[in-house]
Coordinates of C-alpha atoms in Angstrom, one line a residue:
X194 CA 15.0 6.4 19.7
X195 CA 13.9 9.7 19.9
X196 CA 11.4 10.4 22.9
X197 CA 7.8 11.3 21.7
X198 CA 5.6 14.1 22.2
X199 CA 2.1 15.4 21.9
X200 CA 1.6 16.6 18.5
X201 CA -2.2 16.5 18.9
X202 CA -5.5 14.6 19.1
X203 CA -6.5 12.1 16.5
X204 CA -9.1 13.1 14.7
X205 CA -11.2 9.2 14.9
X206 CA -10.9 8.7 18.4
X207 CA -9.5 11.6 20.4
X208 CA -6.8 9.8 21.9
X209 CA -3.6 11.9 22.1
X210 CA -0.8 11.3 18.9
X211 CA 2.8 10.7 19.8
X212 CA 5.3 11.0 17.3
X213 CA 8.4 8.0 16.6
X214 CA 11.0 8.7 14.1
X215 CA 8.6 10.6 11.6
X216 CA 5.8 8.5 12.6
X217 CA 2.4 9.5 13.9
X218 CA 0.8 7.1 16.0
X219 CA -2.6 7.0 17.3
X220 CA -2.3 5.9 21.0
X221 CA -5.4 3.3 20.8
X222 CA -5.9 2.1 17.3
X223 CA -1.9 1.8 17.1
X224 CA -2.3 2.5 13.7
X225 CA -1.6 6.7 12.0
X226 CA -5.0 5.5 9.8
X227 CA -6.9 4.1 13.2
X228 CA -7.5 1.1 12.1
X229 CA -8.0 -1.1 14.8
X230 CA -8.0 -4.9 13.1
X231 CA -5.7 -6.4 10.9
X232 CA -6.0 -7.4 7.5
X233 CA -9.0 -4.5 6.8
X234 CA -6.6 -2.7 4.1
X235 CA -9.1 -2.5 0.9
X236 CA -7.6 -2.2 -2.7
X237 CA -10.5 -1.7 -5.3
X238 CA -9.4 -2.3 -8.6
X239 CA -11.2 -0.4 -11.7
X240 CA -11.8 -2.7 -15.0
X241 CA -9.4 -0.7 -17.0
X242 CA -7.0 -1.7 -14.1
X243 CA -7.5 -5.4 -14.4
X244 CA -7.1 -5.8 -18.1
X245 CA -3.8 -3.9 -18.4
X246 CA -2.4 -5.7 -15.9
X247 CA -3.4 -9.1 -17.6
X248 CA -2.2 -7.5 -20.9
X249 CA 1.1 -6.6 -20.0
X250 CA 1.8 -9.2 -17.3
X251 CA -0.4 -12.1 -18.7
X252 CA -3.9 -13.9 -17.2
X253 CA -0.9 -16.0 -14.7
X254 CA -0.3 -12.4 -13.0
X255 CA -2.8 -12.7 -10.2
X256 CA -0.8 -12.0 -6.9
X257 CA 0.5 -8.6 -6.4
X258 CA 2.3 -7.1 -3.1
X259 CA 2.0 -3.4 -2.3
X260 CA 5.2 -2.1 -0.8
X261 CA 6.3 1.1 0.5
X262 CA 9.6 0.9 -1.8
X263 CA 12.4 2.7 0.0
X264 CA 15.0 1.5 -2.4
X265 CA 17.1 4.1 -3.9
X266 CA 15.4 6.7 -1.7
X267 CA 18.0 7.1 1.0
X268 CA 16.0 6.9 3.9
X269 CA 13.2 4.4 4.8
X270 CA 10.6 7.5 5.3
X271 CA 10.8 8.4 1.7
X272 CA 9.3 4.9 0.2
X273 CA 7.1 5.6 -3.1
X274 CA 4.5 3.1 -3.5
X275 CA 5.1 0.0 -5.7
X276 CA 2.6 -3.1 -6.6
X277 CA 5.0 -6.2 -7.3
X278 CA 4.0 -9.5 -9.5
X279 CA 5.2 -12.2 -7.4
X280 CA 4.7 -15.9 -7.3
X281 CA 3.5 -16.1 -3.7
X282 CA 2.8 -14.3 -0.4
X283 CA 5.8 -14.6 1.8
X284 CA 5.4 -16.0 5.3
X285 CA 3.7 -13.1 7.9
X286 CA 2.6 -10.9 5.0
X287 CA -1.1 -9.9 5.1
X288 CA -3.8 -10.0 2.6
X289 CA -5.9 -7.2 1.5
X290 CA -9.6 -7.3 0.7
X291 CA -9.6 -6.7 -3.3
X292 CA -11.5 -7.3 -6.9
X293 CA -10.1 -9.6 -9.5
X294 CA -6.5 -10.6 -7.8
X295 CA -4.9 -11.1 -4.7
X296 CA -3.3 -8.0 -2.8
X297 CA -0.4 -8.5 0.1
X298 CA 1.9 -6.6 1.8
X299 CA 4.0 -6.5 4.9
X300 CA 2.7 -5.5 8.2
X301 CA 5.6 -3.0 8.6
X302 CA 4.0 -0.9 5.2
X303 CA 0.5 -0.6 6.3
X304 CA 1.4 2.7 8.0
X305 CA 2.4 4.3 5.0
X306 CA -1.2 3.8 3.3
X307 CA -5.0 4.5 3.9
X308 CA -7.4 1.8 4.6
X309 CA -9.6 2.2 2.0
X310 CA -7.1 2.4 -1.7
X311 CA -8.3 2.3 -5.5
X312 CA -6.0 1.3 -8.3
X313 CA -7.1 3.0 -11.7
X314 CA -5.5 3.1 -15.4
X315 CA -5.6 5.8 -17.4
X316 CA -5.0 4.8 -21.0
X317 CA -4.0 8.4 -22.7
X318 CA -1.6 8.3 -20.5
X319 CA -0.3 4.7 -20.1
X320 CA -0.2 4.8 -16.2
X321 CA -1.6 3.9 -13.9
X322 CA -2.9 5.3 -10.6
X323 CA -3.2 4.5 -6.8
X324 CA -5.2 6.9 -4.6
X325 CA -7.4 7.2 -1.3
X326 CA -10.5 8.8 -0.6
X327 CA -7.1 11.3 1.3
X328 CA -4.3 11.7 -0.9
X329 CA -2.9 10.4 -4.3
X330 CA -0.1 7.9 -3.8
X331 CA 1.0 8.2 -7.3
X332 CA -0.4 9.2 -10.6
X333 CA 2.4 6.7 -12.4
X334 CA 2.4 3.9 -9.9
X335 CA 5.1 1.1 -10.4
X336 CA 4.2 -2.1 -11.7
X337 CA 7.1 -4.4 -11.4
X338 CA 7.3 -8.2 -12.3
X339 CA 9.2 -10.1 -9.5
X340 CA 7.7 -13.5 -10.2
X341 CA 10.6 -16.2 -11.2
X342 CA 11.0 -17.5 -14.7
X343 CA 11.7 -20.2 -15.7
X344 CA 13.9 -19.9 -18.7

């Protein structure tokens, strides 16, 4: 591993930043977004959100992971942001607080997203959206069904 140094000050708490393989890390909240808890990621979820994903993935759809999806990518650093339809949480993932279904994701993600995230649809355009109060994640997020079927 690379050795850190200073890159600056964070801007919540004044503590000096270190930088690790890409990473910005805020010294005492451990976190680049300064959380300081676990679990306080917040996905709100607009109507128009909710009733696409139960048109195209059905009422059942209610668990959804948010990933930092590196597949494809070539390097780990480059993940776009996916939300997956799965059957179940898998053991050490961590819920988020959120409207109308259940959002998880990996501990290892968090540091790729904001605390606070909405997830809108915009219908002319078929797509939908996940952003932060600081930055658009994607305007065409990726909805992907990884729940098993039975056949």
């Amino acid at each position: 591993m690379a050795q850190p140094f200073c890159t600056g000050y964070c801007l919540l708490d004044h503590t000096p930043l270190k930088i690790y393989n890409q990473l910005t890390v805020c010294l005492q909240a451990g976190i680049r977004t300064g959380r300081k808890g676990e679990n306080d990621m917040i996905v709100e979820w607009s109507e128009a959100a909710l009733t696409e994903i139960a048109n195209r993935y059905g009422q059942e759809a209610r668990i959804w992971k948010l990933a930092s999806d590196s597949e494809g990518c070539g390097c780990a650093m480059n993940g776009v942001a996916a939300l997956w339809s799965i059957d179940a949480p898998e053991a050490g993932d961590l819920q988020a607080q959120s409207n109308g279904v259940e959002v998880w994701y990996e501990k290892r993600h968090e540091v790729f997203f904001d605390e606070r995230m909405r997830v809108s649809y915009d219908p002319s355009k078929r797509a939908f959206k996940l952003a932060s109060d600081g930055q658009i994640y994607s305007n065409q997020l990726r909805l992907e069904d990884r729940r098993n079927k039975e056949e």
